Coordinates of C-alpha atoms in Angstrom, one line a residue:
X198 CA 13.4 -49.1 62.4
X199 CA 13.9 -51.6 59.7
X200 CA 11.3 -52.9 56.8
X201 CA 10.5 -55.7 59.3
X202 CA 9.6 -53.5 62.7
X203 CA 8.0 -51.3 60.1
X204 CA 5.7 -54.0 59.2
X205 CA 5.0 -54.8 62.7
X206 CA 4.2 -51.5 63.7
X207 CA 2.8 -50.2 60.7
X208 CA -0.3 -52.5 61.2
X209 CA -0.5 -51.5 65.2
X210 CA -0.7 -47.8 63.4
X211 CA -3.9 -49.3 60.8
X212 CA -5.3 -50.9 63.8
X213 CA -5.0 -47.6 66.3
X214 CA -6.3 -45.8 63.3
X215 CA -9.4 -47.4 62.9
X216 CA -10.1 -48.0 67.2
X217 CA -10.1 -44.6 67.1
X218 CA -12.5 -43.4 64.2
X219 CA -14.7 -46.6 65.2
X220 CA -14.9 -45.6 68.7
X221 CA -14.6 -41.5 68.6
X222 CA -17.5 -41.0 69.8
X223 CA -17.3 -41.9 72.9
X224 CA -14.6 -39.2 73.7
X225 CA -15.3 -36.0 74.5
X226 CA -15.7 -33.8 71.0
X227 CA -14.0 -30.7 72.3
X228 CA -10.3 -30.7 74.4
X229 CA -10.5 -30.2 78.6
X230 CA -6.8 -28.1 78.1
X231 CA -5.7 -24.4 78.5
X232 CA -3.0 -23.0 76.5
X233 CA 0.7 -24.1 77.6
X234 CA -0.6 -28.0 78.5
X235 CA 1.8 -29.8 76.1
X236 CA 5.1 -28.2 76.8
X237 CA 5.4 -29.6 80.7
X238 CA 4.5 -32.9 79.5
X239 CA 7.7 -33.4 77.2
X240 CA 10.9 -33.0 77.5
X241 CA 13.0 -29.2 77.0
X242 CA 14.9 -30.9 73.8
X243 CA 15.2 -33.8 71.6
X244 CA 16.9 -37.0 73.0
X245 CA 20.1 -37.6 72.1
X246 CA 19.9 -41.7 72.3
X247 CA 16.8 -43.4 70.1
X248 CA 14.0 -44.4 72.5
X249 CA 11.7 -47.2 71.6
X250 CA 8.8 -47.0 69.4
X251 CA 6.4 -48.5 72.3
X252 CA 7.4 -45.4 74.2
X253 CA 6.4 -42.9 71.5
X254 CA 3.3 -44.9 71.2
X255 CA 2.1 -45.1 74.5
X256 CA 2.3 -41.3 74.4
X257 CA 0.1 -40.1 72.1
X258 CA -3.2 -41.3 74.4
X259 CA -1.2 -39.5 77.2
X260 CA 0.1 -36.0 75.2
X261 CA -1.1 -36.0 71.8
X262 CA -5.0 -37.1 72.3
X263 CA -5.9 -34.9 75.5
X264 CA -5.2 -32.1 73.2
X265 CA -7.6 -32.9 70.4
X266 CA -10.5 -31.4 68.5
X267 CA -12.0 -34.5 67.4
X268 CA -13.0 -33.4 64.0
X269 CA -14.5 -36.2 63.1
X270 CA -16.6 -37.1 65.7
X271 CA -20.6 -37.2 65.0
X272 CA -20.8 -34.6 67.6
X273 CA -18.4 -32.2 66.1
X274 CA -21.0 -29.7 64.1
X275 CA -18.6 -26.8 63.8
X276 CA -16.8 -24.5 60.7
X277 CA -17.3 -27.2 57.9
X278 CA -16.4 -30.6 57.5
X279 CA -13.0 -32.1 57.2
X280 CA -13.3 -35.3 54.6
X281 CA -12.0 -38.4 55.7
X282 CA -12.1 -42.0 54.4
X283 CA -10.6 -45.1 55.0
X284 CA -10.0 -45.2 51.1
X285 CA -8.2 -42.3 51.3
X286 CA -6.5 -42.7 54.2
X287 CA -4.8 -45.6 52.9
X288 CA -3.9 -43.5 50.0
X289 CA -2.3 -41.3 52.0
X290 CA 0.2 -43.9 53.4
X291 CA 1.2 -44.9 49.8
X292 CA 1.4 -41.4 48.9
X293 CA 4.3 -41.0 51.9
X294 CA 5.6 -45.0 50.7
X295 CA 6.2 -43.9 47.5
X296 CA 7.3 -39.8 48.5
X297 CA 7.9 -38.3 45.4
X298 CA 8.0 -34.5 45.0
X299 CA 6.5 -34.0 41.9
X300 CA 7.1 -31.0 40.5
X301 CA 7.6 -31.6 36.8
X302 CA 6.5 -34.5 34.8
X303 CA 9.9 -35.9 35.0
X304 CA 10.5 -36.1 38.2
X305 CA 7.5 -38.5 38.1
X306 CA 5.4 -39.1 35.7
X307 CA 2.5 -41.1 37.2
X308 CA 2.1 -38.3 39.8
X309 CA 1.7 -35.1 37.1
X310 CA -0.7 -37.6 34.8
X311 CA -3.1 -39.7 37.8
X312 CA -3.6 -35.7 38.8
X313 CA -4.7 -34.6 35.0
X314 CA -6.8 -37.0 34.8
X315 CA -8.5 -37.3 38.1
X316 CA -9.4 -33.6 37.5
X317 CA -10.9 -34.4 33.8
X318 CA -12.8 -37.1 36.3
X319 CA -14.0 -35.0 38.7
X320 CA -14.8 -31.8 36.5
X321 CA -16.5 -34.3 34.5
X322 CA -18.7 -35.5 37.8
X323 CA -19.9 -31.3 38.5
X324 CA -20.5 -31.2 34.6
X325 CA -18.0 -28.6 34.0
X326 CA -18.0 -26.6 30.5
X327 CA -15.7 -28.5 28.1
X328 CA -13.1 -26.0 28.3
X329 CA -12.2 -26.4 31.8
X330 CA -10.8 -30.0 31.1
X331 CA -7.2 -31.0 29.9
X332 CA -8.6 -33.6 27.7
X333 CA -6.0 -34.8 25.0
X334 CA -5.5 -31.5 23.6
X335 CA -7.7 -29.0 25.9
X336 CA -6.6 -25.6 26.7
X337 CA -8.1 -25.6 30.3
X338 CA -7.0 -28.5 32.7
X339 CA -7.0 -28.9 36.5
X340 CA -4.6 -29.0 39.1
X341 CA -4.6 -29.5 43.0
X342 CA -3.6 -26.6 45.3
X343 CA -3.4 -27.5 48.9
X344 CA -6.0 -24.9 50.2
X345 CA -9.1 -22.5 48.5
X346 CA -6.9 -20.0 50.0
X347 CA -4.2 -21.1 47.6
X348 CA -6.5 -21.6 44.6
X349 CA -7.4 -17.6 45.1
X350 CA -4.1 -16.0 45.0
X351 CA -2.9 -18.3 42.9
X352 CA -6.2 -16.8 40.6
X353 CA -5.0 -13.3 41.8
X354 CA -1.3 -13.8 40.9
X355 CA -2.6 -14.8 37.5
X356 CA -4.9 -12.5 36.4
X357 CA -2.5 -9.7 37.8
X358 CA 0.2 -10.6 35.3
X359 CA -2.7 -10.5 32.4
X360 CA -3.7 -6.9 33.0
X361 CA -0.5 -5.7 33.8
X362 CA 0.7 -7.0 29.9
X363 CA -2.8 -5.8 28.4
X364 CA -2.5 -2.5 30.4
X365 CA 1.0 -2.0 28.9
X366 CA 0.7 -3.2 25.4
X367 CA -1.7 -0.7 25.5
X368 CA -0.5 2.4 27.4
X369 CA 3.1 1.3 27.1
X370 CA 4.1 5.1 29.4
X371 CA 2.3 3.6 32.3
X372 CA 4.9 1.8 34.7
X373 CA 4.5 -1.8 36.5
X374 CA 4.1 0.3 39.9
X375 CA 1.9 2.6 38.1
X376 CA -0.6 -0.1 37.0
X377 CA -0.3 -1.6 40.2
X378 CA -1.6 1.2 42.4
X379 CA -4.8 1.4 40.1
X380 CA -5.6 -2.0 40.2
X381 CA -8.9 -3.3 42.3
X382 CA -10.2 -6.6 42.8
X383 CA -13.8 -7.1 43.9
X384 CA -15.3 -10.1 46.6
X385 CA -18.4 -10.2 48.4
X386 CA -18.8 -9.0 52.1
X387 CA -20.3 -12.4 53.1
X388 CA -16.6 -13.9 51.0
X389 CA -14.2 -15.9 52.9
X390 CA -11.1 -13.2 54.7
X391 CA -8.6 -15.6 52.0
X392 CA -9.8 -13.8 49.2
X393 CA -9.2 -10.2 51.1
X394 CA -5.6 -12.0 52.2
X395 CA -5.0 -12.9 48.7
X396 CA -5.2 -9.4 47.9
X397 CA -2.7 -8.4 50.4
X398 CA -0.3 -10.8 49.4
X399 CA -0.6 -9.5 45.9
X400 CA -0.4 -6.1 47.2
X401 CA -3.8 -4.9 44.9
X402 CA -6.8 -2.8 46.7
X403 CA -9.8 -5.2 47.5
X404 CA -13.5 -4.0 47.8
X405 CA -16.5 -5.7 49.4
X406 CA -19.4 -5.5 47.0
X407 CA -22.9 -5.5 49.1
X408 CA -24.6 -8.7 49.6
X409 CA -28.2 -8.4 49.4
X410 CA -31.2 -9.7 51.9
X411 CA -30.2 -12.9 50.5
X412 CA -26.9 -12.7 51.5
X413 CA -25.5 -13.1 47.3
X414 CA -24.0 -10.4 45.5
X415 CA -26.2 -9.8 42.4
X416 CA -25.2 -8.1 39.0
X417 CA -26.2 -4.5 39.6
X418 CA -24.5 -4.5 43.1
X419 CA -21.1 -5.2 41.2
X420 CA -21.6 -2.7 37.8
X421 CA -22.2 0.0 40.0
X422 CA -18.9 -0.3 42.2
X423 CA -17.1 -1.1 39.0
X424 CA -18.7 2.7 37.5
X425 CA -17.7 4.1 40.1
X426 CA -13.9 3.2 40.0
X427 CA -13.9 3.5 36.4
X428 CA -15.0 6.7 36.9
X429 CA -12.5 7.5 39.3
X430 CA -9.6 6.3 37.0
X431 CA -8.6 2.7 39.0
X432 CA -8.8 -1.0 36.8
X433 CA -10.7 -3.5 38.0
X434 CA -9.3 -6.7 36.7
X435 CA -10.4 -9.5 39.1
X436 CA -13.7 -10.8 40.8
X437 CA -13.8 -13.4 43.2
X438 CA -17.6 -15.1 43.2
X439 CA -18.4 -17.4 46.2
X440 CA -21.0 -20.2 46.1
X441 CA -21.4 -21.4 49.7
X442 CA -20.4 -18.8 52.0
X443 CA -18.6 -19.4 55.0
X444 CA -20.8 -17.8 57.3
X445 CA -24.5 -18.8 56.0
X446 CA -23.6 -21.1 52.5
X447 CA -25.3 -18.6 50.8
X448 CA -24.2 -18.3 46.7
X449 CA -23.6 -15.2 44.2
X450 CA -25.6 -14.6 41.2
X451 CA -23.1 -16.1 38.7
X452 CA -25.7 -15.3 35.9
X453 CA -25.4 -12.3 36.5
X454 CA -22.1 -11.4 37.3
X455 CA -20.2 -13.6 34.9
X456 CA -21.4 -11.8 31.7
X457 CA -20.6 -8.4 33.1
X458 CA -16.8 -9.6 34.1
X459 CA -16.7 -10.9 30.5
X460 CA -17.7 -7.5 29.2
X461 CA -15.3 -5.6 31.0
X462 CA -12.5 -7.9 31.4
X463 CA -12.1 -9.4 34.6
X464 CA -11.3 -12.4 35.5
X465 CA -14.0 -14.2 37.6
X466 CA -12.8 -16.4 40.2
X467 CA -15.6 -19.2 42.0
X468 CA -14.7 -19.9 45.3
X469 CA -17.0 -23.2 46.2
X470 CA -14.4 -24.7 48.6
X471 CA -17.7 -26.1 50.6
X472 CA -20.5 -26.2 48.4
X473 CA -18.6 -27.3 45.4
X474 CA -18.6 -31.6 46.2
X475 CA -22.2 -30.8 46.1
X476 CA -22.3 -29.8 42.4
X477 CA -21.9 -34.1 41.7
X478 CA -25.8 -34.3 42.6
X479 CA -28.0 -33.0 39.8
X480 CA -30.8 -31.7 42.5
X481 CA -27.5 -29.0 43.1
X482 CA -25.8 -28.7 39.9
X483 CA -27.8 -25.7 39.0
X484 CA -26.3 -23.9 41.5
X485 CA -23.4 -23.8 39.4
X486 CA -25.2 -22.6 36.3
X487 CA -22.8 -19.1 35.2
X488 CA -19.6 -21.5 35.8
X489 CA -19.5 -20.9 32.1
X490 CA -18.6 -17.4 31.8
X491 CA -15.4 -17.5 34.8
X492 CA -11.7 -18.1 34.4
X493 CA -11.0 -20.6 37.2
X494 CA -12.8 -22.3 39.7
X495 CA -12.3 -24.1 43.1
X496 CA -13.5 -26.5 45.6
X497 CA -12.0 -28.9 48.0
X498 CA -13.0 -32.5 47.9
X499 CA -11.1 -32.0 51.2
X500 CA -14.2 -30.9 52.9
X501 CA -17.2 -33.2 51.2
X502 CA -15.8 -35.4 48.9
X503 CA -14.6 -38.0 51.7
X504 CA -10.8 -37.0 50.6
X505 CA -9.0 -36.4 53.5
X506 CA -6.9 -32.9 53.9
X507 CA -5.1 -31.7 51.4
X508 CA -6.8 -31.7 48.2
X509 CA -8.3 -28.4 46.7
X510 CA -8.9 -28.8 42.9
X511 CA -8.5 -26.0 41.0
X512 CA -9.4 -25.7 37.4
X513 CA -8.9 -23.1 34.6
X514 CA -9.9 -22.3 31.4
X515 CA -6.5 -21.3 29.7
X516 CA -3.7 -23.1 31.5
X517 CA -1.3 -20.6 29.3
X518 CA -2.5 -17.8 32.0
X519 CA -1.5 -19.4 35.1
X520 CA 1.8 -20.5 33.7
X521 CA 2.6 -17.4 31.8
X522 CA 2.4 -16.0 35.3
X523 CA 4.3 -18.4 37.5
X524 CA 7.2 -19.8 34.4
X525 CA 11.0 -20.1 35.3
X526 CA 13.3 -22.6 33.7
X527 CA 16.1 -23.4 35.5
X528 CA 18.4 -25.7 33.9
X529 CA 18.2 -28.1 36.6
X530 CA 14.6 -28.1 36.5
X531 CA 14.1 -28.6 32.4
X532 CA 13.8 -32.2 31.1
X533 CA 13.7 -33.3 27.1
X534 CA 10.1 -34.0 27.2
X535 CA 8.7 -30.3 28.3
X536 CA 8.0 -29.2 24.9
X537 CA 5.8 -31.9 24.1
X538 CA 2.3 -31.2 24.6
X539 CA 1.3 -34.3 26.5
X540 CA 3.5 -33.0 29.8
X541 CA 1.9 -30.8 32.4
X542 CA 4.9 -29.2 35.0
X543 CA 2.5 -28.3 37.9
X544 CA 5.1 -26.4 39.4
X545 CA 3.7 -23.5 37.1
X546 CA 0.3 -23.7 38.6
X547 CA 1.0 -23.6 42.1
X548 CA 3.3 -21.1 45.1
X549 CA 5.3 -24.1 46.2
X550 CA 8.2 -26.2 44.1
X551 CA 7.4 -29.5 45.5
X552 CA 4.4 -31.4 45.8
X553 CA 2.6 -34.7 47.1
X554 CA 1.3 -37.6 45.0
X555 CA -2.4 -36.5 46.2
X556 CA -4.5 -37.4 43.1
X557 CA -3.7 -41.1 45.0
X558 CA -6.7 -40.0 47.5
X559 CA -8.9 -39.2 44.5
X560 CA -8.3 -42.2 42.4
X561 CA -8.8 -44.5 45.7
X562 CA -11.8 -42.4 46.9
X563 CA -13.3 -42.2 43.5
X564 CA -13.1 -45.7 42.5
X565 CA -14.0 -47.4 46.1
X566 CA -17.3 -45.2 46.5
X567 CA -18.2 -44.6 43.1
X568 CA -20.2 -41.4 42.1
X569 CA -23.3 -43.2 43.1
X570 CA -21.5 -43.6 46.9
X571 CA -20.3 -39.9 47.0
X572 CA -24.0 -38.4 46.1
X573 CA -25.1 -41.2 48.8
X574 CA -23.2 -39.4 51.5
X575 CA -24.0 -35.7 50.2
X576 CA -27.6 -36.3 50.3
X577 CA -27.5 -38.0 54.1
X578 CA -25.5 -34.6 54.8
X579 CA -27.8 -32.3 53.2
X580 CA -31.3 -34.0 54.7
X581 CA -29.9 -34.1 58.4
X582 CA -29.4 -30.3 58.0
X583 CA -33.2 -30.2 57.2
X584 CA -34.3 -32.5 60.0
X585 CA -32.2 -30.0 62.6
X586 CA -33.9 -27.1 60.3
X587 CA -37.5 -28.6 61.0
X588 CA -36.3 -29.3 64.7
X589 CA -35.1 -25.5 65.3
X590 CA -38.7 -24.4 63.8
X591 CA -40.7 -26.2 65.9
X592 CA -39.3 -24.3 68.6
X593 CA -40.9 -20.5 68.6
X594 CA -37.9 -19.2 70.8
X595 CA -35.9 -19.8 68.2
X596 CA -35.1 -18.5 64.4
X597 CA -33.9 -19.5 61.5
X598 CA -31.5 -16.7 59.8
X599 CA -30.5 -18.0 56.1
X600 CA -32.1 -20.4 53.4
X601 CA -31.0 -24.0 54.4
X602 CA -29.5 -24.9 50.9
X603 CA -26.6 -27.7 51.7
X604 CA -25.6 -28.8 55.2
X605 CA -25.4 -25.7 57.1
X606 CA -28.1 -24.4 59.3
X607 CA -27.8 -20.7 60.9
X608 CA -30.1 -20.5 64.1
X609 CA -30.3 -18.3 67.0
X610 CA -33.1 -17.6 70.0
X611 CA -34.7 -14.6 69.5
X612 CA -33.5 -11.8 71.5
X613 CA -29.9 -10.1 72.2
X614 CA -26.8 -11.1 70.7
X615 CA -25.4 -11.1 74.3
X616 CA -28.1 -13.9 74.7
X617 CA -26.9 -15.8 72.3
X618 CA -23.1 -15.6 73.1
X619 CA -24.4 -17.0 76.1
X620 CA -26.0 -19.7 74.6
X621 CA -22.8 -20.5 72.7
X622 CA -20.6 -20.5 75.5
X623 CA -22.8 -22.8 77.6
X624 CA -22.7 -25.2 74.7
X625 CA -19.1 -25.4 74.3
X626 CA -18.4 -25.4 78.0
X627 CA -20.6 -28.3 78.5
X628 CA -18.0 -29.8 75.9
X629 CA -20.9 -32.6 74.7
X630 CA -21.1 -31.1 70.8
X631 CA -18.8 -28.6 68.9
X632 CA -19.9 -25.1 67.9
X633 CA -18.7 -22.4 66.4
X634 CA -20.6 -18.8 65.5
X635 CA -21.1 -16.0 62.5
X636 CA -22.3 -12.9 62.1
X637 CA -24.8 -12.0 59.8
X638 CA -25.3 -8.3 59.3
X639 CA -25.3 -7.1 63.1
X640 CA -27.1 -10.5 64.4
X641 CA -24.8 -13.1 66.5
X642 CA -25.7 -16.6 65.0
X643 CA -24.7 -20.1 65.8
X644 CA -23.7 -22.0 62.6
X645 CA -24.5 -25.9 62.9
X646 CA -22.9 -27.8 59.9
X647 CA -23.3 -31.3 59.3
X648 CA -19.5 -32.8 59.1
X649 CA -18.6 -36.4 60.5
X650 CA -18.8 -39.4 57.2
X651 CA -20.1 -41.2 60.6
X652 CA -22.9 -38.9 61.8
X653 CA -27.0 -39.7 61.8
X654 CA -29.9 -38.9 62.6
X655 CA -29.5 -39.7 66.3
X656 CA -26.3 -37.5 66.7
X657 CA -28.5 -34.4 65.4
X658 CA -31.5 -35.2 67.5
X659 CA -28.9 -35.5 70.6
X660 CA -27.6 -32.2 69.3
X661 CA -31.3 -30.2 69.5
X662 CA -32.5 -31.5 73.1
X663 CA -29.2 -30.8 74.5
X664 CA -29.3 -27.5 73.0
X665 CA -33.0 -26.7 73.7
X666 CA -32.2 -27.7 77.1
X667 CA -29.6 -25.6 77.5
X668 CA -31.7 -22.7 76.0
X669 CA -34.4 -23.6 78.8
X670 CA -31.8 -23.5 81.7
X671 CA -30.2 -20.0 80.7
X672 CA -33.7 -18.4 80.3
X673 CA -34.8 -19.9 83.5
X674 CA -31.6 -18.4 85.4
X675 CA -31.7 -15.0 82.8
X676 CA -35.4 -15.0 84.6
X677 CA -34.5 -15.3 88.1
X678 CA -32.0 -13.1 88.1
X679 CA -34.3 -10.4 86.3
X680 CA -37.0 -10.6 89.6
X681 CA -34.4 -10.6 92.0
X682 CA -32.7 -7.3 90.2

């Protein structure tokens, strides 16, 4: 393919794009396939001639689409949602154009600065402390890790290497491996199953600290697991706080926690990968309020902030701890301007060498919506989860099982948890919406988060009578079979 057929075929691509997020709601949210269905439809290896590009194209409505989760359909209301713009789309495709892989400032400058200063932009937008910002001369600064799963080992990693130098400046007869095996880091029971991987890649004990009825973990809940392993001779040195839970978007007392992670030296990691875009709206920033006493904190615009997948900003307060953790210079990675205190080299900040040009997405999605545009489209979010709130309460057979904060509403009809698994199943077999379920405590609940940029108030009404109907025709038949038992 030459610049010329790219051309050509590089607007069919922009047009096939936008038929299909213009018209994806008229196909079917959830995939009709069973595992397997992809291999028999392709050949057993790769071609050895070049076939033509109509040919590849005509197959992607025959192999690629039957296959789908349409994410971004206005009926998908399942996990969280997955940002995606037109803005940033179009980023995207420069981002490939131009396919740097920037891992120091020399091998391209415009992709370590735009990415410096988009997160001095956007930490600026959740009014984050001073300190957290690269500034001209800041000790903090931002970078963008591909996942919240990254941003929390990386967290890990970092504050690992801190305790394991204080430890030993201090008790210099204690070993690396000795240290190691007395180290515990701390998350919530309600926190994402990253934070416990992130221990287990980092090869450090993890506890669950209780949640309360609230689902948050308060400050005496951690102090008195941290006695307690004091007591019994381990190191706590790392606490991961999560605003926004997975399961129920419920948030930790960071007033709380943060001073007593400051008093006994642990790093404090927020995990806000979903709630975090939210922090732009002042009505939300205070949920936020603590950010102050923590090390680093995280949250991908990838989810709410209309930038599509990946882009997980990451900020901490001394950039000298991540890359004291992470530094090697090869010589054929060292450039003459790395000393100067102007040049970031993410590849210290991050598990992979390499890395995209994504601050693109930022700058485009930034400056073609504006702050004003983003809080636009976190506000619709957040008031469609209260009309399906107000909707699912007007209904006595069913319940409502956490505070509606954000976009997330957790729901269930009273009664079994078998009941409700039914309920479930019979909404994703009927394929019409997407659903997907928690638990909370010992209670089977259905989680309906508000995702698609595209989805109103219609799409959620659709959502509750097809549900409520679906409730109706299970009890009816739970009923009938019950007399004729």
């Amino acid at each position: 393919m030459d610049a010329a057929e790219f051309r050509k075929r590089g607007k069919e691509m922009v047009d096939y794009v936008a038929d299909y997020l213009e018209k994806i709601e008229k196909r079917q949210v959830f995939p009709d396939v069973e595992p397997g269905y992809l291999r028999p439809l392709i050949a057993d290896s790769a071609p050895q001639d070049p076939e033509s590009f109509e040919d590849v194209f005509k197959d992607i409505e025959k192999i690629i689409m039957p296959g789908v989760t349409h994410w971004h359909s206005p009926y998908f209301f399942a996990y969280f949602p997955a940002a995606s713009s037109f803005p940033a789309l179009l980023a995207d495709m420069l981002c490939g154009g131009i396919g740097c892989v920037g891992f120091s400032w020399a091998s391209s400058p415009a992709c370590t600065e735009l990415e410096t200063v988009m997160l001095d932009w956007l930490g600026k937008m959740v009014n984050l402390p001073e300190e957290f910002l690269a500034g001209k001369d800041g000790q903090g600064g931002g970078v963008i890790q591909g996942s919240a799963s990254e941003a929390t080992l990386i967290a890990l990693l970092a504050a690992r290497t801190k305790i394991i130098r204080r430890v030993q400046s201090e008790q210099p007869e204690l070993t690396e491996a000795e240290i190691m095996g007395r180290l515990v880091a701390y998350a919530s029971d309600q926190a994402h199953s990253s934070v416990e991987r992130a221990a287990l890649i980092g090869a450090v004990k993890i506890k669950n600290v209780p949640s309360d009825d609230t689902f948050s973990v308060c400050g005496s809940a951690l102090k008195k697991v941290l006695d307690e392993d004091k007591a019994a001779g381990l190191i706590p040195f790392f606490f991961c706080a999560t605003l926004g839970t997975t399961p129920c978007c419920s948030f930790d007392k960071l007033l709380e926690l943060g001073p007593i992670c400051n008093k006994e030296n642990i790093w404090m990691h927020i995990d806000a990968a979903y709630a975090g875009s939210a922090f732009i709206c002042p009505e939300f920033r205070h949920l936020l309020n603590g950010v102050e006493f923590a090390d680093s904190f995280n949250f991908n615009p990838h989810k709410w902030l209309l930038v599509n997948f990946d882009c997980s900003a990451m900020w901490v307060k001394k950039r000298s701890d991540l890359i004291g953790a992470f530094k090697l210079e090869p010589l054929y990675l060292q450039h003459h301007h790395q000393e100067s205190g102007l040049v970031t080299d993410y590849r210290h900040w991050q598990i992979p060498l390499g890395r995209r040009f994504r601050s693109l997405k930022l700058w485009f999605v930034l400056r073609l919506y504006g702050v004003k545009g983003l809080q636009e489209h976190i506000r619709k979010h957040v008031r469609l989860s209260h009309q399906f709130e107000h909707l699912v309460l007007q209904d006595e057979r069913f319940e409502i099982c956490a505070e509606v904060v954000l976009g997330l509403v957790c729901f269930r009809l009273k009664g079994s948890n078998e009941l409700n698994e039914a309920l479930l199943q019979s909404i994703n077999d009927a394929k019409k919406i997407h659903l997907v379920p928690c638990h909370l405590r010992e209670k089977f609940v259905l989680r309906f988060a508000i995702c698609s940029r595209t989805v109103e108030s219609t799409h959620v009404k659709f959502a509750w009578q097809h549900i409520s109907q679906l409730a109706t025709d299970l009890l009816k038949t739970r009923e009938q079979n019950h007399h004729q038992q």
